[in-house]
XYZ file of C-alpha atoms in Angstrom:
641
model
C 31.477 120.572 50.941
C 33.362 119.338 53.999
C 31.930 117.613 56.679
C 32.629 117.937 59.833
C 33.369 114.966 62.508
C 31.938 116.594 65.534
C 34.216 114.897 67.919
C 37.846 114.994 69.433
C 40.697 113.787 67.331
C 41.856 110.772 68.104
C 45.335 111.537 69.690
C 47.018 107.583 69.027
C 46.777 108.361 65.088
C 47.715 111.652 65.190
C 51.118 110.507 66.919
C 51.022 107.939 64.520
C 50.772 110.103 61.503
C 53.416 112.441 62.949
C 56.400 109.418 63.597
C 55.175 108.273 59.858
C 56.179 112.283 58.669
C 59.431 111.937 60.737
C 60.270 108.384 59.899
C 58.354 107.179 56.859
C 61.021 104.192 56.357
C 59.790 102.940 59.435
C 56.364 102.618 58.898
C 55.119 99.169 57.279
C 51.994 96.861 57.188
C 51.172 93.433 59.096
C 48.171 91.046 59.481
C 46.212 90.523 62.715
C 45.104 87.013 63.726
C 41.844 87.628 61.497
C 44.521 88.355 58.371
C 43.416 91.817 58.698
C 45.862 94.471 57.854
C 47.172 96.776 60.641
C 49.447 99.476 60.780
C 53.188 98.679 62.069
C 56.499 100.270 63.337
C 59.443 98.428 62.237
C 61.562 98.566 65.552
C 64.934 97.815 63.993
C 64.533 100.455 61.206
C 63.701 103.073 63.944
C 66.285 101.973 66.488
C 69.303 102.727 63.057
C 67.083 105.930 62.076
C 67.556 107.172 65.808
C 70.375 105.419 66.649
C 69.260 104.571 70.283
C 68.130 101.515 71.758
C 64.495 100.521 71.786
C 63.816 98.426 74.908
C 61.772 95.569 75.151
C 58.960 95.182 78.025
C 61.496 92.578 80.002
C 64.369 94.855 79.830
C 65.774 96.239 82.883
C 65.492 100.227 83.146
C 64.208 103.399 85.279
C 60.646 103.368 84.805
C 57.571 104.800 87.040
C 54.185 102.657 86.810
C 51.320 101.299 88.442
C 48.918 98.726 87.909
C 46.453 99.712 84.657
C 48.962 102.296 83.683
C 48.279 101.266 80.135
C 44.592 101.933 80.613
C 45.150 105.132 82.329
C 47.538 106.345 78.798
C 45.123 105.104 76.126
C 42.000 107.309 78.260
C 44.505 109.992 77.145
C 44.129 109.066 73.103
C 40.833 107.756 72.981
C 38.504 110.766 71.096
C 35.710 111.545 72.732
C 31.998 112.965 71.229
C 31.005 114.913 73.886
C 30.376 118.745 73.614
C 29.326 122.000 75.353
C 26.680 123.478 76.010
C 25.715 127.102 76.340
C 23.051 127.870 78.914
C 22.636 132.045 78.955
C 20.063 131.842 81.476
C 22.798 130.727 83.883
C 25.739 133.325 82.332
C 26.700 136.801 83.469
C 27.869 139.620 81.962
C 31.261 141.133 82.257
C 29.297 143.948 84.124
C 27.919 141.844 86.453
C 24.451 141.907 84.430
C 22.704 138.505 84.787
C 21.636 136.231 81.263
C 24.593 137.668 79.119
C 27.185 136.501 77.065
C 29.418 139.578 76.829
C 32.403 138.386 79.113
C 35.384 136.714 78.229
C 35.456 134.038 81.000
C 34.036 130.528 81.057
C 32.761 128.113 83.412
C 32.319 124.736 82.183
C 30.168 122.205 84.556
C 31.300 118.793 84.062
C 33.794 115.843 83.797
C 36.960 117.312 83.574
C 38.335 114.265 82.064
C 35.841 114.750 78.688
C 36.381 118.689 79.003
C 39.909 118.835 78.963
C 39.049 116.110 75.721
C 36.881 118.492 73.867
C 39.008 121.968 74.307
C 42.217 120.194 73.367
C 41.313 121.469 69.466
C 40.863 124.909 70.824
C 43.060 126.034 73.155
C 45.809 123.654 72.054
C 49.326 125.468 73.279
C 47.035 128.166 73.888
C 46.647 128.467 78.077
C 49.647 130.339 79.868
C 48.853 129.499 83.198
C 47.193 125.789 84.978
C 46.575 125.714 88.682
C 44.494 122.776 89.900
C 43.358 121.900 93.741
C 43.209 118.134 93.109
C 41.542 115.031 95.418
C 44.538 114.386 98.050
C 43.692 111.144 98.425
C 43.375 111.529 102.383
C 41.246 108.552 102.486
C 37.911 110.724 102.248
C 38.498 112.078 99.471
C 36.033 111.456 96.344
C 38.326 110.129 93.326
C 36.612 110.371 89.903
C 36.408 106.637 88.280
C 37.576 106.529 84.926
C 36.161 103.990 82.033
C 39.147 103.477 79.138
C 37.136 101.646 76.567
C 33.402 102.977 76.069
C 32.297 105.801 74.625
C 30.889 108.762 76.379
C 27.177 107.992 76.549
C 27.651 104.309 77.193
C 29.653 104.510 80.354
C 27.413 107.085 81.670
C 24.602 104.462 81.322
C 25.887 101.050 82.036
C 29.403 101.654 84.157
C 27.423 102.058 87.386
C 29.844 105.030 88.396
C 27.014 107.852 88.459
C 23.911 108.628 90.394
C 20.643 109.895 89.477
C 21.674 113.146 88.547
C 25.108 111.606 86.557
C 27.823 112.312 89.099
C 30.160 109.647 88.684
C 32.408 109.604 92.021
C 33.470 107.390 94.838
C 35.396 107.316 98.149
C 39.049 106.203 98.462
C 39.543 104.189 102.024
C 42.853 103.605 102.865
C 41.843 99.829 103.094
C 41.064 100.223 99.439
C 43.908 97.453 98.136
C 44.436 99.902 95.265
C 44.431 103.397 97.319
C 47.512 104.603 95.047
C 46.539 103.275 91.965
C 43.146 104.737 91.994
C 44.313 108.017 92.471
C 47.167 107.679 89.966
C 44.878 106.557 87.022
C 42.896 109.571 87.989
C 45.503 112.483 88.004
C 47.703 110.932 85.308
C 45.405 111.386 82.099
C 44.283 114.608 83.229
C 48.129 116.271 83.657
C 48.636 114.761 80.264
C 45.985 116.196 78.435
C 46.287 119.662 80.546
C 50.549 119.716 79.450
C 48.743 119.801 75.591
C 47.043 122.963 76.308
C 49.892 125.163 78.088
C 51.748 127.962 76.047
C 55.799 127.051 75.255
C 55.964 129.441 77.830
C 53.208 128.533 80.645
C 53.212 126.528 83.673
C 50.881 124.543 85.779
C 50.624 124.636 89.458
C 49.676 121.684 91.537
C 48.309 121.648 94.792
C 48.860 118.921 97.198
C 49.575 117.351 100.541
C 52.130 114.925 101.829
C 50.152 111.698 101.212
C 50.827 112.403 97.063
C 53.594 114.378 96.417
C 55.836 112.235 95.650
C 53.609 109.902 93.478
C 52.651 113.460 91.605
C 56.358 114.503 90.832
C 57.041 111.207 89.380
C 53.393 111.507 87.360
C 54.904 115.347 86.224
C 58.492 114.503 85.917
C 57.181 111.885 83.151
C 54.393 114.167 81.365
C 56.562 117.449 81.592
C 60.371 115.998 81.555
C 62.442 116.124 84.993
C 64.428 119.283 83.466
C 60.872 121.476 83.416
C 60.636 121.137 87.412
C 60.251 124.650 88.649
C 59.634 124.545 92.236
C 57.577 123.161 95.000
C 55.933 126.079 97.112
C 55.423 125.520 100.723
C 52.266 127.261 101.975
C 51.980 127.902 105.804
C 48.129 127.142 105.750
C 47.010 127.358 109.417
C 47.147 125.483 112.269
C 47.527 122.565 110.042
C 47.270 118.451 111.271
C 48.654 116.590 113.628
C 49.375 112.993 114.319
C 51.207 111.575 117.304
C 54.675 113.053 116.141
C 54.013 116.105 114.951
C 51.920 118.611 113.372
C 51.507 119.161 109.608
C 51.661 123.450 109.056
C 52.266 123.181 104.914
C 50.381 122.510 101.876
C 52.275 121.903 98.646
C 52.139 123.779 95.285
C 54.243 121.576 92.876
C 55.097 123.708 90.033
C 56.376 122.318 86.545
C 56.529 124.443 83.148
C 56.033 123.674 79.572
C 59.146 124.572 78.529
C 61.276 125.809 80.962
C 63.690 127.889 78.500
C 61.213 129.183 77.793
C 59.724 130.831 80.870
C 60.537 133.971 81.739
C 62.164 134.593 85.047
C 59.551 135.426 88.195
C 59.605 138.399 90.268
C 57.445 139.645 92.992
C 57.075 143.049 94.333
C 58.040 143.847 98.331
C 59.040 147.118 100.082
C 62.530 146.691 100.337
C 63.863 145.782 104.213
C 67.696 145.426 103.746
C 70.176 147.366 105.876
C 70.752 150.431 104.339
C 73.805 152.615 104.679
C 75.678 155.502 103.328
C 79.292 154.636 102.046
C 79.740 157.954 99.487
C 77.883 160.636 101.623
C 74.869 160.487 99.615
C 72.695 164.082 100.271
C 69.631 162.350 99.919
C 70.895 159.759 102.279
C 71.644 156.091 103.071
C 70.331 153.476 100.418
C 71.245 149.810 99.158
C 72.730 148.469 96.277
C 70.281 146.987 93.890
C 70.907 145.243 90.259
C 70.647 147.463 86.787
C 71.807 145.051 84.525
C 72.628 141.299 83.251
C 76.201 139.850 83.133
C 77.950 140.088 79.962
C 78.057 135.945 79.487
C 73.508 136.741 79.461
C 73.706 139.658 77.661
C 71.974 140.092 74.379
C 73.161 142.792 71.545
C 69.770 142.209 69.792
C 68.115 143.570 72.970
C 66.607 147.280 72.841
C 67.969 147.559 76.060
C 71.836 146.801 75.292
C 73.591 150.147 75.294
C 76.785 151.477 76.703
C 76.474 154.292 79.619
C 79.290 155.816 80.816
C 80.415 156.460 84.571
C 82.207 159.999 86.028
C 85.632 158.919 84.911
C 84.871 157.895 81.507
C 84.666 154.054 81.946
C 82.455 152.609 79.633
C 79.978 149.305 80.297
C 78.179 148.090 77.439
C 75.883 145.242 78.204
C 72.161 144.760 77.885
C 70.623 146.528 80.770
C 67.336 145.859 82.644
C 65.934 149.647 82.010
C 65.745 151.560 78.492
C 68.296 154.053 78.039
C 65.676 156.363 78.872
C 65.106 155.612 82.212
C 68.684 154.930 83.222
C 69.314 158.195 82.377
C 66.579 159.822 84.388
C 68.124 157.582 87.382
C 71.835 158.999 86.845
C 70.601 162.438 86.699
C 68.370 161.765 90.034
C 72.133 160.730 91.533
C 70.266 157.417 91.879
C 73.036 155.417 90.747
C 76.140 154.070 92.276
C 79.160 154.021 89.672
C 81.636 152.675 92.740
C 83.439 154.456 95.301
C 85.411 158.227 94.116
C 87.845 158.995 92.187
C 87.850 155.925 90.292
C 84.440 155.162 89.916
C 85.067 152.059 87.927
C 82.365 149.915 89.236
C 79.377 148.233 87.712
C 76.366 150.760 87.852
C 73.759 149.498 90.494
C 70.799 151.471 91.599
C 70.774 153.179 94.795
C 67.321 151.736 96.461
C 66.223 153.830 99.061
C 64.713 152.722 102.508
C 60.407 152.364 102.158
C 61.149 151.693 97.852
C 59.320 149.171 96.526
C 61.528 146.456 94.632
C 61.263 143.140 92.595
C 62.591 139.951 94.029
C 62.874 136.275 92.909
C 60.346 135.068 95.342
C 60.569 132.347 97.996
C 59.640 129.304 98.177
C 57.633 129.147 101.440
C 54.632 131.229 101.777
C 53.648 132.667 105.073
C 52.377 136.137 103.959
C 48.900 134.861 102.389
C 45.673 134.075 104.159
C 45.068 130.752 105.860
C 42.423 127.735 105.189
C 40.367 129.483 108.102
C 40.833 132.857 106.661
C 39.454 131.875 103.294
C 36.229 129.810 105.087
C 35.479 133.254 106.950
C 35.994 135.092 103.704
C 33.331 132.934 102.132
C 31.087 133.331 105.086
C 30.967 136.759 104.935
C 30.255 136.696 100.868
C 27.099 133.519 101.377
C 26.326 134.287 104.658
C 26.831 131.346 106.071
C 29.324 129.078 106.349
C 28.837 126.962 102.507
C 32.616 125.758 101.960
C 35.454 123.613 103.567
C 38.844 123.474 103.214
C 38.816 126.616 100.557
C 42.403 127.903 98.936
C 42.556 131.808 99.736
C 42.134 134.307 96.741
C 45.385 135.730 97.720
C 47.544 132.609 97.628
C 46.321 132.254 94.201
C 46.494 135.157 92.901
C 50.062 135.637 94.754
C 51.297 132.834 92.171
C 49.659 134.141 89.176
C 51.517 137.548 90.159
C 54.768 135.714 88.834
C 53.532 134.834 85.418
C 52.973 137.259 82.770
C 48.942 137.046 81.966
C 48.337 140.266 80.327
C 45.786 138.706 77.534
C 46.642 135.173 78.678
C 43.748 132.356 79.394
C 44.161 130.564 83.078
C 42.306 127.363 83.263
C 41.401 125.794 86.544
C 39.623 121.882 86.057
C 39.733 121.669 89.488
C 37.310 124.380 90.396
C 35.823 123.808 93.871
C 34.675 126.871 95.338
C 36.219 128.881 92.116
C 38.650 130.551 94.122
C 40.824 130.698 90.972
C 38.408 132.455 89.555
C 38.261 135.354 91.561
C 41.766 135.437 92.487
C 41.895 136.125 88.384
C 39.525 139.068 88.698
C 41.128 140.703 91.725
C 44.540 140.094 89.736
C 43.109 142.362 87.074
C 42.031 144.786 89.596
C 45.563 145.262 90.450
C 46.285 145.342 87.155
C 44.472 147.084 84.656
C 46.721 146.030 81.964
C 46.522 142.417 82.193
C 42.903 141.393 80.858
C 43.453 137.808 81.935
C 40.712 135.004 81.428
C 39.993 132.327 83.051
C 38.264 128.854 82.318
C 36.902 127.027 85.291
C 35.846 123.470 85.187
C 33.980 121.837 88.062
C 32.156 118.357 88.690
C 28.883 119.072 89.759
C 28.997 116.897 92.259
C 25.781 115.824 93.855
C 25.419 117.770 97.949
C 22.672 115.479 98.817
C 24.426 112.319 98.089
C 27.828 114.026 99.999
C 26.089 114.918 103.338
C 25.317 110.792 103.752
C 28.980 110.178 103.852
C 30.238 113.490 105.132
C 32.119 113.739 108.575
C 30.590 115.262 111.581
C 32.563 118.783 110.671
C 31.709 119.091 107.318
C 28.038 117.810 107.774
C 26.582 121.056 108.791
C 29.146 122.945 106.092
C 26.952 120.821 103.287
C 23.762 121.693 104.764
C 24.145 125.120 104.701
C 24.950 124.838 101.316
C 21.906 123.037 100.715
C 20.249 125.748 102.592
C 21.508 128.657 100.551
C 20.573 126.734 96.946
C 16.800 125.880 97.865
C 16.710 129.722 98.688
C 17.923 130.879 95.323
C 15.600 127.700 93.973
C 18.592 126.593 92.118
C 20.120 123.051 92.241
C 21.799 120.777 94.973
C 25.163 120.797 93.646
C 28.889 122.197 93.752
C 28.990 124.089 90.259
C 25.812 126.044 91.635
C 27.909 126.961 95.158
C 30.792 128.098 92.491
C 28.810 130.185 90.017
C 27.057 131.752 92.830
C 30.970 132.985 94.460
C 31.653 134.186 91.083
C 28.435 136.612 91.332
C 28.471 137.740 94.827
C 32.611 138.358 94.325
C 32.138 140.456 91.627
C 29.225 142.735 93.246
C 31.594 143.123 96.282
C 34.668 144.100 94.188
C 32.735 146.669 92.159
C 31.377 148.332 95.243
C 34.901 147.813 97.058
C 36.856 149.207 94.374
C 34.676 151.095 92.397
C 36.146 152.931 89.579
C 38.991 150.938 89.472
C 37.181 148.052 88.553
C 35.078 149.622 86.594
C 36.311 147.992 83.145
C 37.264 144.786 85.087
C 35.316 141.073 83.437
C 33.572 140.167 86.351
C 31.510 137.803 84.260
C 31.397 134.109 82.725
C 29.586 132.274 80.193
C 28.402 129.373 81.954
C 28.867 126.102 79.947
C 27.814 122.343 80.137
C 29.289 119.329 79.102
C 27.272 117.344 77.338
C 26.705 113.928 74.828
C 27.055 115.028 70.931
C 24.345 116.848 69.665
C 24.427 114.589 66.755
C 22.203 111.217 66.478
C 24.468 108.372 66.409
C 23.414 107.659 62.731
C 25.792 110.593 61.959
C 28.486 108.028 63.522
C 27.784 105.025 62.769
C 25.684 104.867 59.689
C 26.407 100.965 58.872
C 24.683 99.989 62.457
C 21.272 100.796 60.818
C 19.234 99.132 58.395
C 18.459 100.938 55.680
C 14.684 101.205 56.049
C 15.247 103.129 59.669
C 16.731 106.154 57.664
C 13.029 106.842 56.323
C 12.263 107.915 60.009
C 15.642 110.074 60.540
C 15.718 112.926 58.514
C 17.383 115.170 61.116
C 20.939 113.805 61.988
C 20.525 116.222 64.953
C 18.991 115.316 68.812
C 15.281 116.865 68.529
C 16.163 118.720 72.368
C 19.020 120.624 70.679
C 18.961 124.586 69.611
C 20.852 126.585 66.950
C 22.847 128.157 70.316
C 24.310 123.894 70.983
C 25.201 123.304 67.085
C 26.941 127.090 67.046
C 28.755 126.061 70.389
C 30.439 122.737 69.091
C 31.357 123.869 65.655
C 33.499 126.315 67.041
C 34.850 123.914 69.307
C 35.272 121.538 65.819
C 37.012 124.051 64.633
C 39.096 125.576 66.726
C 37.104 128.694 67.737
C 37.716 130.024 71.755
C 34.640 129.381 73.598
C 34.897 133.405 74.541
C 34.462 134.881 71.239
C 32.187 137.601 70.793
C 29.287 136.317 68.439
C 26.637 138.380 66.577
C 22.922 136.832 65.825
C 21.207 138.723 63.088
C 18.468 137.255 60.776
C 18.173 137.432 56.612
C 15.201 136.227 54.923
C 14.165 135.361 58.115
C 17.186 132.987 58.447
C 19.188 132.786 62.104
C 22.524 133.624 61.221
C 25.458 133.257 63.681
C 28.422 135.686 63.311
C 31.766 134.460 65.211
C 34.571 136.936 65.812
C 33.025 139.224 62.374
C 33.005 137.074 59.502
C 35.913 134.424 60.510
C 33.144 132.097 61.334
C 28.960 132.482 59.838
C 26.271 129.844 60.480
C 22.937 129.126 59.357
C 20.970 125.603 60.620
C 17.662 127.044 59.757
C 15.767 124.645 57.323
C 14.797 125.857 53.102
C 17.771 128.522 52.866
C 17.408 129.599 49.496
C 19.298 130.899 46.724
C 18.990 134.495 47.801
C 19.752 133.500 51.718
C 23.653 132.213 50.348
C 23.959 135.017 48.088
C 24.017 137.434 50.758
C 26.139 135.189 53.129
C 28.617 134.595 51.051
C 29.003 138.341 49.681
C 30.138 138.522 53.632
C 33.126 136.445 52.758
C 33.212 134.273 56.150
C 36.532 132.215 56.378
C 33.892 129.232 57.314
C 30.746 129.090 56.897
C 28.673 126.046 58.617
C 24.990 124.679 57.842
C 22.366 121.232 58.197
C 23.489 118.550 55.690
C 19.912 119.053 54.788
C 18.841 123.093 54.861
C 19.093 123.363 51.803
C 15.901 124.366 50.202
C 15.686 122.065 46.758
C 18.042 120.584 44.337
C 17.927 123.564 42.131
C 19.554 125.685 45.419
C 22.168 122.556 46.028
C 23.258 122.752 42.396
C 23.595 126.377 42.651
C 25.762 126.649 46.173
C 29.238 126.300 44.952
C 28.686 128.363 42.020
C 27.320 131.098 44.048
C 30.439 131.058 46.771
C 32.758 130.627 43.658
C 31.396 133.753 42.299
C 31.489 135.465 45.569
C 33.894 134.404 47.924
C 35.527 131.600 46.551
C 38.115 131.206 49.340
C 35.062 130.146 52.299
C 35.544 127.011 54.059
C 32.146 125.388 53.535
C 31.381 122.688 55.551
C 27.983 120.943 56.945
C 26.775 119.005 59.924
């Protein structure tokens, strides 16, 4: 059997291996300064293989960097251990019902940094939509300090960048020598690994203020590529700030796509305001010309919708249209489409769009028809109570941008979470839209409220103590994951009762989620660092504190399993057995499974099945394991912890 590594790949060899596949002529051997052998990249061979220039470090070019840029890339390769947690207690249903599983959204409370890490396995080119509310870097702001060369656990101890409950932020003064720097080694590994996770066809949306922007496009134009810019929204957010020139009314969304082929063209719906008029005596009345089809240049023959209609005097157009034959036909028989003016009638056919029709439009960049900053702080004072939040994005800007993607079964991952507006901006999206069944994955810091209100400002001082207020009332922590989760449950009471049946089948729910250190011992890692007499008193490789529910959680996340999957716990011989997505995935980390216990998992035929290094029972059971899968379902993945 297998075993698995229970932690992150490490993303410097796997680029390795992949220029070695590409190039192998390239690849060679040297010695170190200790004569020990390290792998090597023959620059000349590559340079003739790829005929282009390699530069050296001297050499004069176009090039964006910073001070400890390096540092800031290799946090980007460097695996990491960590895992995730499930904690029921703290989950919700998709029905709103509190301590269940049975949603399809997450929210994961944590470093994003070591998140974003640990799902890269699982949801690698698998998220169709990013939108993050980042640290401006106004000189308040709290920027998350990064460590580049311990591992998880140790930096958590020793770095002296967390508090007593293992938040690990700090303020960023202007006066701060490295003000830009600090903030670029904190956005820059995090847009790299989050570009890893988008579809071929997704896009992440940025949000951000004039002190960064342009620092952020130069981060994005080198992660995504200059050529996958999409757009920068302008969002009219209030009353906005002022200095002694002139007052600030936008926010920025920067906008950059995976592949920009790739994404399909956006569209948003308004009630048509044009001047209409009434050149051919219509009966039904004046109307405006709108599109029906793509020019012949875009057209493609392959397309369902490429057909040849035929106006009153017999001219013919064949070109891929934007309806199915079908409906274009319904339209022409409505007299809902213009063929030019009579006799000749030899124009392109455009649709006659009447005045109060509703009509798709390449939206604008500027966005004045969403709430404001003040909206969205009365919006969550009217859902808490109080006032718990500052400086929230509104549901509807969000869910305004998500409009122009197409999410119907798509994942949307926010690492950014705040308030989790994202979050229900996803849910109200799905409202709308019945169809869609979009997911979301939230990921929030949970920073510490006690430790904020001794540096908060004299505004947002009494914002944090209500906060604090509204916790110790629900008896539930001091921090900003708690405000979030709490959102997602009072939003989704108040859409079901404002919406009723339509949101009757709507995921209102999320499995709530922890980042954590490995629930292996670090024997399992490093087995050479012991002596040999210690492994008398470690016969578990696995932390005493963890259950069968933390082992199930980071197997699927060694093996590429979506944290939402619908899992089954039944029991045989009195055995715990997990069942992932029916039998793709079946676990057992009970202790003394016996011959019987494997015969009747593997007449399930999992694709994997998982168990302890040591549950098996006795040596006679170990000697019979493969035989019995062989017999049985000899094409299971078996691996152990």
């Amino acid at each position: 059997m297998d075993k698995l590594k229970m932690h992150s790949k490490n993303a410097a060899d796997e680029n390795y291996k992949k220029l070695a596949k590409l190039f192998p002529s390239a690849v060679t051997e040297t010695v170190d300064e200790d004569g020990k052998v390290i792998r090597t990249i023959d620059k000349e061979v590559l340079m003739k293989e790829i005929n282009t220039f390699v530069s050296e470090d001297n050499f004069e070019r176009y090039v964006f960097s910073w001070p400890e840029k390096t540092k800031a890339l290799n946090i980007v390769n460097a695996p990491t251990s960590a895992t995730l947690r499930p904690f029921l207690k703290e989950s919700t249903g998709r029905d709103g019902k509190d301590g269940s599983f049975d949603t399809n959204n997450v929210y994961i409370q944590g470093d994003n940094l070591e998140v974003l890490k640990v799902l890269q396995e699982t949801y690698l080119n698998k998220i169709k939509m990013i939108y993050i509310d980042p640290p401006y870097n106004t000189g308040n702001d709290f920027i998350y300090e990064d460590d580049y060369a311990q591992d998880y656990e140790e930096y958590l101890a020793i770095s002296g960048q967390i508090d007593k409950d293992g938040n690990k932020l700090k303020q960023n003064p202007e006066t701060n020598g490295r003000f830009h720097t600090d903030w670029l080694n904190m956005i820059y590994p995090r847009i790299k690994l989050a570009r890893n996770l988008l579809t071929d066809d997704g896009a992440i949306f940025i949000s951000i203020d004039e002190g960064e922007i342009e620092n952020l496009k130069k981060v994005c134009n080198e992660i995504f590529n200059e050529k996958n810019y999409v757009n920068t929204f302008m969002w009219l957010h209030g009353k906005g700030k002022k200095d002694s020139w002139s007052r600030t009314l936008q926010q920025y969304i920067v906008v950059y796509a995976k592949n920009k082929t790739m994404l399909a063209p956006w569209v948003e719906k308004k009630v048509c305001d044009y001047e209409f008029k009434n050149p051919d005596n219509d009966p039904k009345g004046p109307w405006f010309s709108g599109s029906l089809s793509f020019n012949e240049e875009r057209s493609n023959p392959e397309s369902e919708k490429y057909y040849t209609i035929k106006s009153p005097s017999g001219v013919e157009w064949t070109r891929q249209w934007m309806i199915s034959k079908e409906d274009m036909d319904k339209l022409i028989a409505a007299g809902d489409v213009s063929f030019g003016k009579a006799p000749a009638y030899d124009g392109v056919p455009r649709s006659k769009i009447r005045p109060g029709a509703t009509i798709e439009v390449i939206p604008n960049n500027i966005i004045d028809d969403c709430n404001t900053t003040r909206g969205a702080e009365n919006y969550l004072t009217s859902l808490f109570g109080s006032d718990c939040f500052s400086y929230p994005k509104p549901y509807e800007l969000i869910q305004k941008l998500a409009s122009f993607m197409d999410l119907k079964d798509a994942t949307v991952l926010d690492f950014f979470s705040g308030s989790a507006t994202t979050a229900e901006s996803i849910m109200r999206l799905n409202i709308e839209k019945p169809e869609s069944n979009t997911k979301f994955i939230m990921v929030q810091l949970p920073e510490n409220l006690d430790d904020a209100l001794e540096t908060a400002s004299n505004f947002t001082k009494p914002i944090i103590k209500n906060a604090i207020k509204y916790l110790d009332n629900k008896k539930l922590p001091h921090n900003l994951c708690e405000i979030g989760k709490e959102r997602l449950r009072l939003a989704g009471k108040k859409l079901k009762e404002e919406f009723g049946d339509k949101a009757k089948n709507v995921d209102i729910g999320f499995r709530s989620l922890k980042l954590d250190s490995t629930n292996m011992k670090d024997v399992y890692y490093y087995p050479t660092d012991y002596e040999p007499g210690l492994f008398e008193d470690l016969e578990y490789n696995i932390k005493e504190d963890r259950s069968n529910e933390d082992l199930l959680f980071q197997v699927m996340l060694e093996l590429g399993v979506p944290l939402d999957c619908k899992f089954d716990i039944s029991e045989i011989n009195d055995k715990q057995i997990f069942k992932v997505n029916e039998n793709f995935l079946i676990t057992c980390f009970d202790n003394n499974i016996d011959d019987k216990t494997i015969t009747e998992i593997a007449k399930m035929k999992p694709y994997y099945y998982v168990m302890k290094d040591n549950s098996i029972a006795n040596d006679s059971v170990a000697m019979n394991f493969e035989q019995i899968f062989n017999t049985y379902s000899p094409d299971t993945k078996r691996k152990v912890l």
